[in-house]
Amino acid sequence: MENRAVYVALGVDLEGHKEVLGLWSSGNEGAKFWLSVLTELRNRGVKDMLIVCVDGLKGFPQAIETVFPLAQVQLCIVHLVRASLNYVNWKERKQVAADLKPIYRAATAVEAEMNLESFMVRWDKYKAIGKLWNLLRTPRAKTASTPARTCCYTLNIG
């Protein structure tokens, strides 16, 4: 018997309908694995991807941009919040998590920026969290509309 993970690619079309694009099994997950999955999806007829929500795997955004250069890569908010809370002591986790919400629930990129700045002032002792969220600021990063953003979590398949 071998222990292997099964990965699922889930697509959401412009009308909001979810569709399983495929299941893949692999002994290890890496950018090279996902590059082959993305290439297979393109070869099977996927023409474009608007937003791709990922879990922070190193090299994954570059693999996506290789196959679908116009795709916007978004780090899953659940994964980002969990990574942020790794820096926080147990007594303050609940409050820090609450203070992160205005950032990712912001209606616009400008509002999110302002909320991030406020967070960084309040939680100056957790500079690493600010740095983590600042890594998401790229020239290509755009804020999707609220309905699109609310479906961009890697864990909400239901």
CSV table of C-alpha atoms in Angstrom, one decimal:
chain,number,residue,atom,x,y,z
A,1,MET,CA,0.0,0.0,0.0
A,2,GLU,CA,1.2,3.5,-0.8
A,3,ASN,CA,0.1,6.8,0.8
A,4,ARG,CA,-0.8,9.2,-2.0
A,5,ALA,CA,-2.8,12.4,-2.1
A,6,VAL,CA,-5.6,13.0,-4.6
A,7,TYR,CA,-5.8,16.6,-5.9
A,8,VAL,CA,-8.9,18.2,-7.4
A,9,ALA,CA,-9.2,21.1,-9.8
A,10,LEU,CA,-12.5,22.8,-9.5
A,11,GLY,CA,-13.7,25.4,-12.0
A,12,VAL,CA,-16.3,28.0,-11.6
A,13,ASP,CA,-17.7,29.5,-14.8
A,14,LEU,CA,-19.0,33.0,-15.4
A,15,GLU,CA,-22.5,32.1,-14.2
A,16,GLY,CA,-21.1,30.7,-10.9
A,17,HIS,CA,-21.6,27.0,-11.8
A,18,LYS,CA,-18.9,24.7,-10.3
A,19,GLU,CA,-17.4,21.9,-12.3
A,20,VAL,CA,-14.8,19.3,-11.4
A,21,LEU,CA,-12.1,19.6,-14.0
A,22,GLY,CA,-10.2,16.5,-12.9
A,23,LEU,CA,-8.7,14.5,-10.2
A,24,TRP,CA,-5.0,13.7,-10.1
A,25,SER,CA,-3.0,11.4,-7.8
A,26,SER,CA,0.7,12.1,-6.9
A,27,GLY,CA,3.2,10.9,-4.4
A,28,ASN,CA,4.4,14.5,-3.9
A,29,GLU,CA,3.0,17.9,-4.7
A,30,GLY,CA,5.2,20.5,-6.4
A,31,ALA,CA,5.1,23.2,-9.1
A,32,LYS,CA,6.3,20.7,-11.7
A,33,PHE,CA,3.3,18.4,-10.9
A,34,TRP,CA,0.9,21.4,-11.2
A,35,LEU,CA,2.5,22.6,-14.4
A,36,SER,CA,1.7,19.2,-16.0
A,37,VAL,CA,-1.9,19.4,-14.6
A,38,LEU,CA,-2.4,22.9,-16.0
A,39,THR,CA,-0.9,21.9,-19.4
A,40,GLU,CA,-3.3,18.9,-19.5
A,41,LEU,CA,-6.3,21.2,-18.7
A,42,ARG,CA,-5.3,23.5,-21.5
A,43,ASN,CA,-4.8,20.6,-23.9
A,44,ARG,CA,-8.3,19.3,-22.9
A,45,GLY,CA,-9.9,22.6,-23.9
A,46,VAL,CA,-9.7,25.1,-21.0
A,47,LYS,CA,-9.0,28.3,-22.9
A,48,ASP,CA,-8.4,30.7,-20.0
A,49,MET,CA,-8.5,31.1,-16.2
A,50,LEU,CA,-9.6,34.4,-14.7
A,51,ILE,CA,-8.7,33.8,-11.1
A,52,VAL,CA,-6.7,30.9,-9.7
A,53,CYS,CA,-6.9,30.4,-5.9
A,54,VAL,CA,-3.8,28.6,-4.5
A,55,ASP,CA,-2.5,27.5,-1.1
A,56,GLY,CA,0.9,29.1,-1.3
A,57,LEU,CA,2.9,26.2,-2.8
A,58,LYS,CA,6.3,27.6,-3.9
A,59,GLY,CA,6.5,27.9,-7.7
A,60,PHE,CA,2.8,27.4,-8.2
A,61,PRO,CA,2.0,30.9,-9.4
A,62,GLN,CA,4.8,30.8,-11.9
A,63,ALA,CA,3.4,27.4,-13.2
A,64,ILE,CA,0.0,29.0,-13.6
A,65,GLU,CA,1.4,32.1,-15.5
A,66,THR,CA,3.4,29.8,-17.8
A,67,VAL,CA,0.2,28.0,-19.1
A,68,PHE,CA,-2.4,30.8,-18.5
A,69,PRO,CA,-0.5,34.1,-18.6
A,70,LEU,CA,-3.6,36.3,-18.1
A,71,ALA,CA,-4.7,34.5,-14.9
A,72,GLN,CA,-4.8,36.4,-11.6
A,73,VAL,CA,-3.3,34.3,-8.9
A,74,GLN,CA,-4.9,34.7,-5.5
A,75,LEU,CA,-3.6,33.1,-2.3
A,76,CYS,CA,-6.4,31.4,-0.5
A,77,ILE,CA,-7.5,33.7,2.4
A,78,VAL,CA,-7.9,30.7,4.7
A,79,HIS,CA,-4.3,29.7,4.1
A,80,LEU,CA,-3.1,33.3,4.4
A,81,VAL,CA,-4.9,33.8,7.8
A,82,ARG,CA,-3.6,30.5,9.1
A,83,ALA,CA,0.0,31.5,8.0
A,84,SER,CA,-0.4,34.9,9.7
A,85,LEU,CA,-1.6,33.4,13.0
A,86,ASN,CA,1.5,31.3,13.2
A,87,TYR,CA,3.3,34.5,14.3
A,88,VAL,CA,0.8,35.3,17.0
A,89,ASN,CA,0.8,34.2,20.6
A,90,TRP,CA,-2.2,32.2,21.7
A,91,LYS,CA,-3.7,34.9,23.9
A,92,GLU,CA,-4.0,37.4,21.0
A,93,ARG,CA,-5.0,35.1,18.1
A,94,LYS,CA,-8.7,35.7,18.3
A,95,GLN,CA,-8.2,39.5,18.2
A,96,VAL,CA,-5.6,39.4,15.5
A,97,ALA,CA,-7.8,37.2,13.3
A,98,ALA,CA,-10.7,39.6,13.8
A,99,ASP,CA,-8.5,42.6,12.9
A,100,LEU,CA,-7.4,40.8,9.6
A,101,LYS,CA,-11.1,40.5,8.5
A,102,PRO,CA,-11.4,44.2,7.3
A,103,ILE,CA,-8.4,43.6,5.0
A,104,TYR,CA,-9.8,40.7,3.1
A,105,ARG,CA,-13.4,41.7,3.3
A,106,ALA,CA,-12.7,45.2,1.8
A,107,ALA,CA,-14.8,46.1,-1.2
A,108,THR,CA,-11.9,47.7,-3.0
A,109,ALA,CA,-8.1,47.4,-3.2
A,110,VAL,CA,-7.8,51.0,-1.8
A,111,GLU,CA,-9.9,50.1,1.2
A,112,ALA,CA,-7.9,46.9,1.7
A,113,GLU,CA,-4.6,48.9,1.6
A,114,MET,CA,-6.0,51.3,4.2
A,115,ASN,CA,-7.1,48.5,6.5
A,116,LEU,CA,-3.7,46.8,6.1
A,117,GLU,CA,-2.0,50.0,7.1
A,118,SER,CA,-4.2,50.3,10.2
A,119,PHE,CA,-3.6,46.7,11.1
A,120,MET,CA,0.2,47.2,10.8
A,121,VAL,CA,0.0,50.2,13.1
A,122,ARG,CA,-2.0,48.4,15.7
A,123,TRP,CA,0.0,45.2,15.6
A,124,ASP,CA,3.4,46.6,15.1
A,125,LYS,CA,4.9,43.8,17.1
A,126,TYR,CA,3.8,41.3,14.4
A,127,LYS,CA,5.7,42.9,11.5
A,128,ALA,CA,6.0,39.5,9.9
A,129,ILE,CA,2.3,39.5,9.3
A,130,GLY,CA,2.4,42.8,7.5
A,131,LYS,CA,5.3,41.6,5.4
A,132,LEU,CA,3.4,38.4,4.5
A,133,TRP,CA,0.3,40.4,3.3
A,134,ASN,CA,2.6,42.9,1.5
A,135,LEU,CA,4.0,40.0,-0.5
A,136,LEU,CA,0.6,39.9,-2.2
A,137,ARG,CA,1.0,43.4,-3.6
A,138,THR,CA,2.1,42.8,-7.2
A,139,PRO,CA,1.7,45.0,-10.3
A,140,ARG,CA,-0.7,42.3,-11.7
A,141,ALA,CA,-2.8,42.0,-8.5
A,142,LYS,CA,-6.3,43.3,-9.0
A,143,THR,CA,-9.2,43.1,-6.6
A,144,ALA,CA,-12.0,41.0,-8.1
A,145,SER,CA,-15.6,41.9,-7.6
A,146,THR,CA,-17.1,40.9,-4.3
A,147,PRO,CA,-19.1,37.9,-5.7
A,148,ALA,CA,-16.0,36.6,-7.4
A,149,ARG,CA,-13.8,37.0,-4.4
A,150,THR,CA,-16.3,35.2,-2.1
A,151,CYS,CA,-16.0,32.0,-4.1
A,152,CYS,CA,-12.1,32.1,-4.1
A,153,TYR,CA,-11.3,29.9,-1.2
A,154,THR,CA,-9.5,26.6,-1.7
A,155,LEU,CA,-11.6,24.8,0.9
A,156,ASN,CA,-15.2,25.7,0.0
A,157,ILE,CA,-16.1,23.1,-2.5
A,158,GLY,CA,-19.7,22.7,-1.2
